[in-house]
mmCIF file of C-alpha atoms (C1' of nucleotides) in Angstrom:
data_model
loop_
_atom_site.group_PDB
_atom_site.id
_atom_site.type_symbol
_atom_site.label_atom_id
_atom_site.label_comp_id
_atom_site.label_asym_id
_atom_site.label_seq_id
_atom_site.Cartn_x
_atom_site.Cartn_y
_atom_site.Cartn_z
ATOM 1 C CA UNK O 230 0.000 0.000 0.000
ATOM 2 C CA UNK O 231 1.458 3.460 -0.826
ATOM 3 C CA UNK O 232 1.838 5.959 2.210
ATOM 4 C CA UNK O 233 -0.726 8.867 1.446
ATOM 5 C CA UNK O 234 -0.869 12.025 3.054
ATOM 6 C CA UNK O 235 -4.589 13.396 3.418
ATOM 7 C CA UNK O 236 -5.071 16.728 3.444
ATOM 8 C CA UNK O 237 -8.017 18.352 4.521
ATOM 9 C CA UNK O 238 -8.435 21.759 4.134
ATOM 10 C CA UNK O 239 -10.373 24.837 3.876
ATOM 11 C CA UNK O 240 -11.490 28.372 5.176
ATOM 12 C CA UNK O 241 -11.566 28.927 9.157
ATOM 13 C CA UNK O 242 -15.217 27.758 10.542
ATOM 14 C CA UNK O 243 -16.127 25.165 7.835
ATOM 15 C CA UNK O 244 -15.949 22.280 9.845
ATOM 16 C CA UNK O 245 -12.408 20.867 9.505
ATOM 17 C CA UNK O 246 -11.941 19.510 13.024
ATOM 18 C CA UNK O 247 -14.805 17.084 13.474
ATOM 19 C CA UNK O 248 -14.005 15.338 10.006
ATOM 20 C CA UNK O 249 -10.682 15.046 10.311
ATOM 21 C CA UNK O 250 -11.523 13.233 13.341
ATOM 22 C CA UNK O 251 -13.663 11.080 12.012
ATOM 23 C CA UNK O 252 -11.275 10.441 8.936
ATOM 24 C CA UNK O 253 -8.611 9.470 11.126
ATOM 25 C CA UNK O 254 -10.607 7.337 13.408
ATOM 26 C CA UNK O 255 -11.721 5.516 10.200
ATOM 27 C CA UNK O 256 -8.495 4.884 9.221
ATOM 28 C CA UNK O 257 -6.780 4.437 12.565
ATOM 29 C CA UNK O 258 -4.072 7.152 12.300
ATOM 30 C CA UNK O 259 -3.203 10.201 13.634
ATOM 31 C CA UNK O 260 -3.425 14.050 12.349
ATOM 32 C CA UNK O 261 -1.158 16.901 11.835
ATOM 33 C CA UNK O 262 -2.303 20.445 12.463
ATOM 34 C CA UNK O 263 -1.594 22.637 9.643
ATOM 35 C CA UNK O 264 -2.570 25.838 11.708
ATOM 36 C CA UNK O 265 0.055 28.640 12.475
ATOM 37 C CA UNK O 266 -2.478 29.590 15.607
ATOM 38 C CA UNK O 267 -3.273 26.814 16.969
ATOM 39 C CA UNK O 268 0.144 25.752 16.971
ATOM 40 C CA UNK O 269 0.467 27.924 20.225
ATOM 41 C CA UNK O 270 0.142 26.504 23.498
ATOM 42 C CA UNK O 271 -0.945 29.703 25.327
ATOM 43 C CA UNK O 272 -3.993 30.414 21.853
ATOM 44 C CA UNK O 273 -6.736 27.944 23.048
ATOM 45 C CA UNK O 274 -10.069 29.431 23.089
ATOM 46 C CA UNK O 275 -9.457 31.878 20.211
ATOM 47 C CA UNK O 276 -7.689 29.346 18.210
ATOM 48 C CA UNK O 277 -10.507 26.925 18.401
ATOM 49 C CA UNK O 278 -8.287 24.297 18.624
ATOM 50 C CA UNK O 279 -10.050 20.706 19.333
ATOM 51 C CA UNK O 280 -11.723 19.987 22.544
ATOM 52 C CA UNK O 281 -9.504 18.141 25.399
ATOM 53 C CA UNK O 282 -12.565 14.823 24.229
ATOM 54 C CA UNK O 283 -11.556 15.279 20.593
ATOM 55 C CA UNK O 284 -7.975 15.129 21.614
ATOM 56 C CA UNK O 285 -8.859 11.781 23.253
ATOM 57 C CA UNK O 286 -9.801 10.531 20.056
ATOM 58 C CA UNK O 287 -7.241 10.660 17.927
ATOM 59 C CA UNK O 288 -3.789 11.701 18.937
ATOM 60 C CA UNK O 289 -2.760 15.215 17.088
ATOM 61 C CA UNK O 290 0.516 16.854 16.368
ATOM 62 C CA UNK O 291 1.620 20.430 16.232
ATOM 63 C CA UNK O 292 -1.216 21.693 18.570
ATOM 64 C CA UNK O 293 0.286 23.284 21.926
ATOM 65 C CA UNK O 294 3.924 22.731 21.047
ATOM 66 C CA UNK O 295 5.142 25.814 20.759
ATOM 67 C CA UNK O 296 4.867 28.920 22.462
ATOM 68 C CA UNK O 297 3.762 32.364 21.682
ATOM 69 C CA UNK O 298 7.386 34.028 22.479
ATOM 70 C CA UNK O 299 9.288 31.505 19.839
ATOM 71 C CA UNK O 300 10.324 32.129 16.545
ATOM 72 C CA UNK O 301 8.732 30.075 14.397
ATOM 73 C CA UNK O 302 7.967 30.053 10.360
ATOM 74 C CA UNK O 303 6.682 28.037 7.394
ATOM 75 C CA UNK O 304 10.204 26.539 6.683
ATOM 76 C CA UNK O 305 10.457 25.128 10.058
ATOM 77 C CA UNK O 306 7.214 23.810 9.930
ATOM 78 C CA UNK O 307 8.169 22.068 7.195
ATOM 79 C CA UNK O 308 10.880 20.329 8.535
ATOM 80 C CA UNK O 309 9.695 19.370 11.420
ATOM 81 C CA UNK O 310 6.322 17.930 10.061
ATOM 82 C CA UNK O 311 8.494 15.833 7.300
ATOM 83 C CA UNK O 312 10.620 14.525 10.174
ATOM 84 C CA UNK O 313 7.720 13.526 11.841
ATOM 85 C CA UNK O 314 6.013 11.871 8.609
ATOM 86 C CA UNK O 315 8.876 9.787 8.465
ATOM 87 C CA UNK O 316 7.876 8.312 12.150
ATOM 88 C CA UNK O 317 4.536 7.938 11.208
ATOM 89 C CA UNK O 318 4.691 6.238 7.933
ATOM 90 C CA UNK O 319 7.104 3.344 10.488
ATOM 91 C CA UNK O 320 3.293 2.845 11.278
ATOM 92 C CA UNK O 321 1.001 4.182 9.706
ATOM 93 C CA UNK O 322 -0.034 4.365 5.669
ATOM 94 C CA UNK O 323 -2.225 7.188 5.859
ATOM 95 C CA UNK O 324 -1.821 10.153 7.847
ATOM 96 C CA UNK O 325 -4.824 13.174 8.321
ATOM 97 C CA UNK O 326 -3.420 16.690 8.628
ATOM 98 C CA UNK O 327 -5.876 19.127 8.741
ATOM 99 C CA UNK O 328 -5.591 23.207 8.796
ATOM 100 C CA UNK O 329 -6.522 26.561 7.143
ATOM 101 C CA UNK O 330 -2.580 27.831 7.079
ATOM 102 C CA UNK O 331 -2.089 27.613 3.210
ATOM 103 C CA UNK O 332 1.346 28.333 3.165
ATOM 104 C CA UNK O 333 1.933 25.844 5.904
ATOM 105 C CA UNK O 334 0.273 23.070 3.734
ATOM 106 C CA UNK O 335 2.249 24.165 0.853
ATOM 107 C CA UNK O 336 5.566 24.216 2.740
ATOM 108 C CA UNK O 337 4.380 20.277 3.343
ATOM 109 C CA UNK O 338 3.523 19.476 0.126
ATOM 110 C CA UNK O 339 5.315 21.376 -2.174
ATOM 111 C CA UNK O 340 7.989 22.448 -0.043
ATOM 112 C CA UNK O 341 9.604 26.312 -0.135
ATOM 113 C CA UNK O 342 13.246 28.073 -0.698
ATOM 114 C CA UNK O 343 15.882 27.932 1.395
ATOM 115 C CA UNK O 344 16.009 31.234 3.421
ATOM 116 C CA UNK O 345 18.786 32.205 5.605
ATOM 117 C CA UNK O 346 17.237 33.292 9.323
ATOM 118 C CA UNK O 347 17.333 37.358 9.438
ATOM 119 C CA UNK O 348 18.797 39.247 12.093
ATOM 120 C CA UNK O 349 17.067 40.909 14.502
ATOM 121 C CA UNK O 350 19.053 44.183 14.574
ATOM 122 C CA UNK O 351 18.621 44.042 10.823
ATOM 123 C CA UNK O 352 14.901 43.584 10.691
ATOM 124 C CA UNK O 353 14.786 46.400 13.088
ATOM 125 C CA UNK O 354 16.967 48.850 11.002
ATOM 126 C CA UNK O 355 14.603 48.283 8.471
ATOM 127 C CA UNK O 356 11.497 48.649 9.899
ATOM 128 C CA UNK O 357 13.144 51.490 11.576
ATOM 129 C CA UNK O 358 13.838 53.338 7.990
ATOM 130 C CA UNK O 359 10.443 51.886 6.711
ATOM 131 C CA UNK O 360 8.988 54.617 9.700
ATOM 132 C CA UNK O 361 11.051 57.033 9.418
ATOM 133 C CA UNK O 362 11.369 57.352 5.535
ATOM 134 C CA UNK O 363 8.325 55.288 4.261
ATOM 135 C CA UNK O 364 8.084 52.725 1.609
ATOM 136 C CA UNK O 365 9.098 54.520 -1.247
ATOM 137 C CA UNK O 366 12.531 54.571 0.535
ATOM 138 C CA UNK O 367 12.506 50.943 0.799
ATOM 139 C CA UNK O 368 11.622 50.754 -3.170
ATOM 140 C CA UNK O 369 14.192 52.513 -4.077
ATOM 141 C CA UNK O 370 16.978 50.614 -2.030
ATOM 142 C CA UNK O 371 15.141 47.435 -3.457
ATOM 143 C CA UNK O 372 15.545 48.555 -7.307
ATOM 144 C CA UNK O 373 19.086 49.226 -6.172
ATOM 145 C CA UNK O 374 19.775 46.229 -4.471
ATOM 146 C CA UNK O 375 17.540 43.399 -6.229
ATOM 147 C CA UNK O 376 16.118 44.665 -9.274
ATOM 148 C CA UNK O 377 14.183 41.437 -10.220
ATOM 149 C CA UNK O 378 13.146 41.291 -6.923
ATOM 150 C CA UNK O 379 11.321 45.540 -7.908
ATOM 151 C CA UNK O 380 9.932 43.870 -10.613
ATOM 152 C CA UNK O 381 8.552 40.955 -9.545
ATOM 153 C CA UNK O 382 7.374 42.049 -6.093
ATOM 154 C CA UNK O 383 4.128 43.424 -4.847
ATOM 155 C CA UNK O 384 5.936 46.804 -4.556
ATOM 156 C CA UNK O 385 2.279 48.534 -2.268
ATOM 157 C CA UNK O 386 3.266 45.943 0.259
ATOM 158 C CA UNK O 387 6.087 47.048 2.823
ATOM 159 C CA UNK O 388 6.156 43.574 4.139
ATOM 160 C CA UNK O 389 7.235 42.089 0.720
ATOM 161 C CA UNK O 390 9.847 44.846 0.230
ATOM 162 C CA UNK O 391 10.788 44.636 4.214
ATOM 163 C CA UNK O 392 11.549 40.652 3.418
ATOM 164 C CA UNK O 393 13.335 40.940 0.100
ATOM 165 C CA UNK O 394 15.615 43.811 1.435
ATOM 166 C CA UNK O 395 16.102 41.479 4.664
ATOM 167 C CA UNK O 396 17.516 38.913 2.714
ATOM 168 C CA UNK O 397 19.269 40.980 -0.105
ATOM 169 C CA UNK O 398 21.378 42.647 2.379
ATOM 170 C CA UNK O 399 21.787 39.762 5.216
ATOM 171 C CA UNK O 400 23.206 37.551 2.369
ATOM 172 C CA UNK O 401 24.864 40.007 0.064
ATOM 173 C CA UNK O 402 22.779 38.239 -2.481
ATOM 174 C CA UNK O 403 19.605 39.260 -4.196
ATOM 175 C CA UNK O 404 16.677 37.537 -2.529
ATOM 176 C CA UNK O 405 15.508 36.936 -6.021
ATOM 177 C CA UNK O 406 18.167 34.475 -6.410
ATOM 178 C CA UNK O 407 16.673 32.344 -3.094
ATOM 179 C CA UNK O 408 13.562 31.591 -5.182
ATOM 180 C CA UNK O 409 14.230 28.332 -7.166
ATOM 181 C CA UNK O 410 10.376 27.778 -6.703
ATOM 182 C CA UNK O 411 10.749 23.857 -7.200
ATOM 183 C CA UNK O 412 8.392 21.487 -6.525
ATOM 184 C CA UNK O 413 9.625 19.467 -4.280
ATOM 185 C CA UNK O 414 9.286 15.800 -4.579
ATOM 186 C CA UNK O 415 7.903 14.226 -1.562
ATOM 187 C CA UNK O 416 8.304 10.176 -0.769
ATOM 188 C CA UNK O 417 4.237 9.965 -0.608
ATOM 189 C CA UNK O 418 1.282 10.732 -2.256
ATOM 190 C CA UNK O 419 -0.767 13.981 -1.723
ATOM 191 C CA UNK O 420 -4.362 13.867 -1.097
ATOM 192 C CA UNK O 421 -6.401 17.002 -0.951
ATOM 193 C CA UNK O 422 -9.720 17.534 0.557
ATOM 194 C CA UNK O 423 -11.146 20.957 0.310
ATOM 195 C CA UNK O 424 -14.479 21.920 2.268
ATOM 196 C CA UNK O 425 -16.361 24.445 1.513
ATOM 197 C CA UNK O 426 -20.213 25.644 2.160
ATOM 198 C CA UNK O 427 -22.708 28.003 0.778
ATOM 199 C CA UNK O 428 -21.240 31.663 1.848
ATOM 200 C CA UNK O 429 -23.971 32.627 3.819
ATOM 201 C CA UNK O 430 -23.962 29.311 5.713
ATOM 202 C CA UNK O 431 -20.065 29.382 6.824
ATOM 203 C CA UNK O 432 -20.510 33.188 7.778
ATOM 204 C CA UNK O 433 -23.446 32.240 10.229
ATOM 205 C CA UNK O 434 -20.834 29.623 11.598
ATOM 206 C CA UNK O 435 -18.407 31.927 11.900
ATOM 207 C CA UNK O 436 -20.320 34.565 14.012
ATOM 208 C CA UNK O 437 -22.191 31.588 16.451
ATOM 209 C CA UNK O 438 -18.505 30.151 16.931
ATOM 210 C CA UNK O 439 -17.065 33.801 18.346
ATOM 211 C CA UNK O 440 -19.994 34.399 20.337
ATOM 212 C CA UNK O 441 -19.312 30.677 21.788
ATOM 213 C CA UNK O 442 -15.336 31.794 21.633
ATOM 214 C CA UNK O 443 -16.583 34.637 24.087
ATOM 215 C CA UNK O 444 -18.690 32.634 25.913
ATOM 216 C CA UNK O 445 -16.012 30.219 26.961
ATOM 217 C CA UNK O 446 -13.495 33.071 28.059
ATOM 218 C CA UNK O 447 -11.980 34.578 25.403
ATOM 219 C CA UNK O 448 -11.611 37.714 26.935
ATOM 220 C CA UNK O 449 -9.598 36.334 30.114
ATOM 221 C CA UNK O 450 -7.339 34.690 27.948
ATOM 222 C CA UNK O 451 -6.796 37.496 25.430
ATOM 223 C CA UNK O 452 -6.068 39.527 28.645
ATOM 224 C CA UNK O 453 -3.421 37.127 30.054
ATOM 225 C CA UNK O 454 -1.557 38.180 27.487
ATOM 226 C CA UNK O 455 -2.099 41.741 26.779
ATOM 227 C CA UNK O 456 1.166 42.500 27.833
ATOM 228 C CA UNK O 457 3.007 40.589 25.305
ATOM 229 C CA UNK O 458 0.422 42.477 22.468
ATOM 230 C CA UNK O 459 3.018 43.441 20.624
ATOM 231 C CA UNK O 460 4.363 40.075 19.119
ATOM 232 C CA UNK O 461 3.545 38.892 16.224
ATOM 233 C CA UNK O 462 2.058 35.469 16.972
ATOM 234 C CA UNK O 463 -0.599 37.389 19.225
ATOM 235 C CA UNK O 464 -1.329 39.509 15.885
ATOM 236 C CA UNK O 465 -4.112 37.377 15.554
ATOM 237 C CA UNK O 466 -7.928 37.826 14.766
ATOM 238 C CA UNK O 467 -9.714 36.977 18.115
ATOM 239 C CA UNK O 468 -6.555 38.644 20.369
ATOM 240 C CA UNK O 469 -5.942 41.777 18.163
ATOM 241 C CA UNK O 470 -9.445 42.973 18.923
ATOM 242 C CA UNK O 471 -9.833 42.469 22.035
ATOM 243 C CA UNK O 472 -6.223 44.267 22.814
ATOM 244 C CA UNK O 473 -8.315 47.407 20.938
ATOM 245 C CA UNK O 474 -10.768 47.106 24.114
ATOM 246 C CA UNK O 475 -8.480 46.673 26.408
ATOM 247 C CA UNK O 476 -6.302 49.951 25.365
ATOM 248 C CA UNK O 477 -9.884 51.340 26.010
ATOM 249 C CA UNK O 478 -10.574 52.509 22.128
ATOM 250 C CA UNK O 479 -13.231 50.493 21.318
ATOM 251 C CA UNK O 480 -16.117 49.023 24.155
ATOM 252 C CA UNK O 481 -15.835 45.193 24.099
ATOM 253 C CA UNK O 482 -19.129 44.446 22.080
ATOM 254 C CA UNK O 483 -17.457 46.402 18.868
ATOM 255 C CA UNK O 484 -14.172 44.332 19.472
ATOM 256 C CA UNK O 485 -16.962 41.277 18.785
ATOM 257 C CA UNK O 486 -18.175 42.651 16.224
ATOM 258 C CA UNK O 487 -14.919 43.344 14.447
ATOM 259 C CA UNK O 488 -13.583 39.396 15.784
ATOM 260 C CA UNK O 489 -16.615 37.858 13.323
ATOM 261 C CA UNK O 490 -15.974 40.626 10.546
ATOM 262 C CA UNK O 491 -12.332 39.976 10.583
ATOM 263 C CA UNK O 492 -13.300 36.087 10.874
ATOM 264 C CA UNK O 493 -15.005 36.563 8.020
ATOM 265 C CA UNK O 494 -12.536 38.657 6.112
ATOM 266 C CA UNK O 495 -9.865 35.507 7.001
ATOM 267 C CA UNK O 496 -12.070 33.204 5.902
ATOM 268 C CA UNK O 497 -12.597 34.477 2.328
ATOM 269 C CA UNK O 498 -8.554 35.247 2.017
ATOM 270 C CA UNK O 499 -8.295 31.217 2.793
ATOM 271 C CA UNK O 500 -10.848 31.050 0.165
ATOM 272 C CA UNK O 501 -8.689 32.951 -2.465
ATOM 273 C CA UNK O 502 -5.834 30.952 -1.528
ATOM 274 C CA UNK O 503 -6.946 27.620 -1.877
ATOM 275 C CA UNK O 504 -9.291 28.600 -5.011
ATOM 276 C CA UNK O 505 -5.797 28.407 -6.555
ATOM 277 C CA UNK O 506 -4.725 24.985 -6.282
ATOM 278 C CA UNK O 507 -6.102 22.353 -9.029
ATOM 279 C CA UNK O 508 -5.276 19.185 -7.239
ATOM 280 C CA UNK O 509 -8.193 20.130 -4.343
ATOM 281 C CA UNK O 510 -10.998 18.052 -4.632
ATOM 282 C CA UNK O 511 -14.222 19.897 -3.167
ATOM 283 C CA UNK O 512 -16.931 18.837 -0.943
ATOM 284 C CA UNK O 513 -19.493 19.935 1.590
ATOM 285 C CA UNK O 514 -17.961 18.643 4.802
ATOM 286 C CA UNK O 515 -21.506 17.288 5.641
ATOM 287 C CA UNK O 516 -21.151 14.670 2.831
ATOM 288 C CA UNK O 517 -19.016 12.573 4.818
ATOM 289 C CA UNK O 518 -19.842 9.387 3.280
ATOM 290 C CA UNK O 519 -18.705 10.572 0.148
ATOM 291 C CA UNK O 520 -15.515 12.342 1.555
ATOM 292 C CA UNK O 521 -14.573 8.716 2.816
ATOM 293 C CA UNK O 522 -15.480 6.886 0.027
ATOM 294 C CA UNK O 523 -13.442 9.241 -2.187
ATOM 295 C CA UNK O 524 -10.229 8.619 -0.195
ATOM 296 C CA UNK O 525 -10.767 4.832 0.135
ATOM 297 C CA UNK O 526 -11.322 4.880 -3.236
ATOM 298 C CA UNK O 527 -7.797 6.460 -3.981
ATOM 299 C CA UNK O 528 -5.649 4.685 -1.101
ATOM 300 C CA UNK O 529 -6.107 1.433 -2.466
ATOM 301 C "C1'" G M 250 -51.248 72.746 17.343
ATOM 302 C "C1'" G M 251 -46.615 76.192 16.561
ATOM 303 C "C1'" G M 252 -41.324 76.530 15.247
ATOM 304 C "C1'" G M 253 -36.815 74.307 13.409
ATOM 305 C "C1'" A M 254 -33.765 70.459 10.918
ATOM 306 C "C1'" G M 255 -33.565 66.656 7.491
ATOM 307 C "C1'" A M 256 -34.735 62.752 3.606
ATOM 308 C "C1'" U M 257 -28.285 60.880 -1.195
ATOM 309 C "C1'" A M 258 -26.426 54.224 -3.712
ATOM 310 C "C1'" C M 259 -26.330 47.923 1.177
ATOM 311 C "C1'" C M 260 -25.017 51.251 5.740
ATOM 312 C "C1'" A M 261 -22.818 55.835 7.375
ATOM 313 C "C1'" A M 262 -21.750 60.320 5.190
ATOM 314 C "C1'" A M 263 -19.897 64.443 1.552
ATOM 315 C "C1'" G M 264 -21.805 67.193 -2.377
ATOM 316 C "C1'" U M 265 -25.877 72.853 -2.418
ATOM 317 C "C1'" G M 266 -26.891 74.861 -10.675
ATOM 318 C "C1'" G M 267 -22.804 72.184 -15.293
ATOM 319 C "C1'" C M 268 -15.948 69.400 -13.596
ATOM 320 C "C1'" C M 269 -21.725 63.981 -10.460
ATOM 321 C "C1'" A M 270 -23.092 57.590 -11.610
ATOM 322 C "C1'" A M 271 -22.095 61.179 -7.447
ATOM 323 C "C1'" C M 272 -15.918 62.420 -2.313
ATOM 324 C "C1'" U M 273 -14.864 59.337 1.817
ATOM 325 C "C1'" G M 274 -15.383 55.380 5.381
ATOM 326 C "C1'" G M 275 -17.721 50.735 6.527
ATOM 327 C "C1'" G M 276 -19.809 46.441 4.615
ATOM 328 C "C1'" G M 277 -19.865 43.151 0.416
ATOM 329 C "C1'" C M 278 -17.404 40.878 -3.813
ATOM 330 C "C1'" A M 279 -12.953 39.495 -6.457
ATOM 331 C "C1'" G M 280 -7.846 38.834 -6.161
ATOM 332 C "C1'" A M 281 -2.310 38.802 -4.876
ATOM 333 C "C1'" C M 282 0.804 36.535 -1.519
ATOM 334 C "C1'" U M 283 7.932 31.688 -0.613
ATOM 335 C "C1'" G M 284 9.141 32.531 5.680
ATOM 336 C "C1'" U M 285 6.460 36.241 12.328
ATOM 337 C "C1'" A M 286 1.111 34.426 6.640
ATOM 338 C "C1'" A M 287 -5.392 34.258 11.360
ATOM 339 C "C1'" C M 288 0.140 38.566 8.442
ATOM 340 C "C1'" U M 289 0.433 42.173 4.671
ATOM 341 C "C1'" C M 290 -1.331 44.187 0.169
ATOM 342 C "C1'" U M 291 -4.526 45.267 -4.473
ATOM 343 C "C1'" G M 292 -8.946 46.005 -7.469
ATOM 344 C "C1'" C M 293 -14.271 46.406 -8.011
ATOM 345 C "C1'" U M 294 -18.913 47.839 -5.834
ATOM 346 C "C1'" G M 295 -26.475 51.541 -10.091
ATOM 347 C "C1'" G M 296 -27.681 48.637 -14.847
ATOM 348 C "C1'" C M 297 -25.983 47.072 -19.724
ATOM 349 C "C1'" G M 298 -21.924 46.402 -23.158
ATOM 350 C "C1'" C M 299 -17.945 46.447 -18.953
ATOM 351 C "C1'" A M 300 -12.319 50.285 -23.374
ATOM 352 C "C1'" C M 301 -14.767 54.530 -25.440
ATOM 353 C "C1'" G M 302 -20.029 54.456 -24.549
ATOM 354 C "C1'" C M 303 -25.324 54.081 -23.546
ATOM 355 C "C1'" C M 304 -29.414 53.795 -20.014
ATOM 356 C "C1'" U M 305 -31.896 54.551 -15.054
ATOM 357 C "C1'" U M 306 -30.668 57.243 -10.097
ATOM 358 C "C1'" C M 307 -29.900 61.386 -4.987
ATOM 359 C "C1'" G M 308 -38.023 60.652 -0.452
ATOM 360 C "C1'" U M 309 -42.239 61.773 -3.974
ATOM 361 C "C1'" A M 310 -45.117 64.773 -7.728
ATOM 362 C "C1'" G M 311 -44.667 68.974 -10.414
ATOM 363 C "C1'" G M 312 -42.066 73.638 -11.783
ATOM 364 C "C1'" U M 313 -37.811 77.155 -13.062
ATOM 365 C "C1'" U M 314 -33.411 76.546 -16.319
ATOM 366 C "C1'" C M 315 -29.825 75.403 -22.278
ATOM 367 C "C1'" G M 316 -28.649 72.271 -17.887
ATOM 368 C "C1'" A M 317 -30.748 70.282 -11.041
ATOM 369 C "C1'" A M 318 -28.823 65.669 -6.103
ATOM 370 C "C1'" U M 319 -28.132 70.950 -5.885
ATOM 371 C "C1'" C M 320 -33.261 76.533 -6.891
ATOM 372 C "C1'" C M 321 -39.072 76.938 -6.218
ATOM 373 C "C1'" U M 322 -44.006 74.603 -4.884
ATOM 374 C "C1'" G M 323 -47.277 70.621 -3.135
ATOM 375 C "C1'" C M 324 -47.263 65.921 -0.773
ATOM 376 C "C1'" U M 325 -45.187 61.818 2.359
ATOM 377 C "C1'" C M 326 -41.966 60.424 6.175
ATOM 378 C "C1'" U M 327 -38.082 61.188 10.179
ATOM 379 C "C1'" C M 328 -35.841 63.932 14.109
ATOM 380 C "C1'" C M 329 -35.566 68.143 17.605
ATOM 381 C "C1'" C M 330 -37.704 72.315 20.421
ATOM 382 C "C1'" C M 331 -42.149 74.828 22.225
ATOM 383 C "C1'" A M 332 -47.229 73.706 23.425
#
RNA sequence: GGGGAGAUACCAAAGUGGCCAACUGGGGCAGACUGUAACUCUGCUGGCGCACGCCUUCGUAGGUUCGAAUCCUGCUCUCCCCA
C-alpha cells in the first residue's frame, strides 16, 4: 500500500476539526495540524483548537507545542512535520493533517526556498527606515539592491519589500536568487480535501462560533496576554481585537463585532488561496460518506 | 397645534446649478501573496456592453433653467424644540 498524506483543508469555521476526526478514526491514524495559531500553546479558546474529548480521540501533532514568544515560520514547519512523517509512515499508511494555514500546507507538500534566518538588529533597522522614511525609501533601495526582486514584487506591500531587502542585504545576495520555486518531490502521495459551504452558511458559523469563543473566556485569555500584544504570533484575529478594548478605544461588544468581521474577512482570504490549487478536490464537509469513500477509493 | 432640521447608492456620510453615476469610510465581492502568513497588500462595488459608450438614479409629484442631487411649490416620512 502506498503511504498517502490526506489533506483536509479549507477556510476557518467550515468544519475541519470534526471530520478530520472522524477520517482518522476511520483509518486508525493520527493528524497533523496545519494551523500557524493553533500551533500555540498559550492560543486555546481563540484558536478553536479541538476539545480536550476530541484530543482523546485521535492523537494530534503540532497543537500546543510551541509557544507564543518563539520564533517560528513556514520553513520550520516544514521540517519538522516531514521529520515527523517519516515516524509515522514506520506505522502508519495514511496520515490526516488538517488546517486553514495555506502556506503551511504548501511548505508540506510542495515544499519552499531555502532562506537564511534574518537578524534581529537588521529587521529592526529596516522597519526602523520603513517609519522614518516610508516605503518609497525601501523601493528605491530594493531597485538598487535586487532589481528582479522591484519587478517581480508586490511593490504597495512594505512587508514584501521589508523581506526581500532582509535577505538581499543579510546575504549580500539578491533575494531573487533564493527563489528556485521547485516542486519538491515528496516520498508519498498527496491527497487534498477541500471543504467548503454556501457563503452565507459558513458566515453564520463563523459569528455563532465567536460568540461561543466569548462565551467560553476569550476575553480572560486574550487579557493574560495583553502585555506581550506586541508580538507577532498574538497579531491574531480573536486577540488583536480584544487588545483594541483593552487599550480602552473600542467598548468590548465592537471588538466582537470586528472578531466575526475579521473572521469573516480571514475566511474568504483562505478562500482565495486555496481557489488556486487544481489538485483540491471539493466537498461539503456534511457529505461525509462521500468524503470517505473518495479517499478509500484512492488509497487502495 | 406652533417653530426648526432633514430625507443621497447595502449602511454611514460628503456634495448645495454644469468638472456627479455622485468624495470618503464601513460592509460586500474578487484577487495577490515563498518565511512572524489568522500577516500584509490590491482592485471592483447603479444597470448594460464592462475600453470609449449608452441607459436609469440622490423621499415623492410637479415647476424654473440650455442644464438640477443641488433653486421653487405641493405631498409623504423622520428627528428636535415649544405647546
Amino acid at each position: 500500500m502506498q503511504q498517502t498524506l490526506i489533506v483536509i483543508l479549507g477556510p476557518t469555521g467550515i468544519g475541519k476539526t470534526d471530520l478530520s476526526i472522524d477520517i482518522a478514526r476511520e483509518l486508525g491514524t493520527e493528524i497533523i495540524s496545519s494551523d500557524s495559531r493553533q500551533i500555540y500553546k498559550e492560543l486555546k479558546i481563540g484558536t478553536a483548537v479541538p476539545s480536550d474529548d476530541q484530543l482523546q480521540k485521535v492523537k494530534h501533532h503540532f497543537i500546543g507545542n510551541k509557544s507564543i514568544y518563539d520564533y517560528y515560520n513556514a520553513s520550520m514547519f516544514e521540517f519538522e512535520v516531514l521529520d515527523l512523517l517519516n515516524e509515522l509512515y514506520k506505522t502508519y499508511n495514511q496520515v490526516v493533517m488538517t488546517g486553514g494555514s495555506g502556506m503551511y500546507i504548501n511548505a508540506v507538500c510542495d515544499g519552499i526556498d531555502e532562506l537564511p534566518t534574518i537578524d534581529m538588529q537588521l529587521r529592526n533597522d529596516l522597519l526602523q527606515k520603513y517609519h522614518d522614511e516610508g516605503v518609497e525609501s525601501l523601493r528605491i533601495q530594493l531597485k538598487m539592491l535586487d532589481p528582479q526582486s522591484y519587478q517581480r514584487i508586490d511593490l504597495k506591500n512594505p512587508k514584501r519589500i521589508l523581506k526581500a531587502l532582509e535577505v538581499t542585504i543579510q546575504t549580500g545576495q539578491p533575494y531573487s536568487s533564493f527563489l528556485t520555486r521547485p516542486k519538491k518531490k515528496r516520498p508519498f502521495h498527496i491527497l487534498k480535501i477541500g471543504l467548503q459551504r454556501e457563503r452565507d452558511e459558513l458566515y453564520q458559523r463563523i459569528n455563532v462560533r465567536v460568540d461561543q469563543m466569548v462565551h467560553d473566556g476569550l476575553v480572560e485569555e486574550a487579557r493574560k496576554f495583553f502585555k506581550d500584544r506586541h508580538l507577532n504570533s498574538l497579531n491574531t484575529v480573536g486577540y488583536k481585537e480584544l487588545f483594541e478594548h483593552f487599550e480602552g478605544k473600542i467598548s468590548l461588544n465592537k471588538a466582537i463585532e470586528l472578531i466575526k468581521r475579521n473572521s469573516r474577512h480571514y475566511a474568504k482570504r483562505q478562500m482565495s488561496w486555496f481557489n488556486r490549487d487544481q489538485e483540491i478536490h471539493w466537498f461539503h464537509p456534511e457529505k461525509e460518506k462521500n468524503i470517505m469513500g473518495f479517499i478509500k477509493s484512492k488509497i487502495k
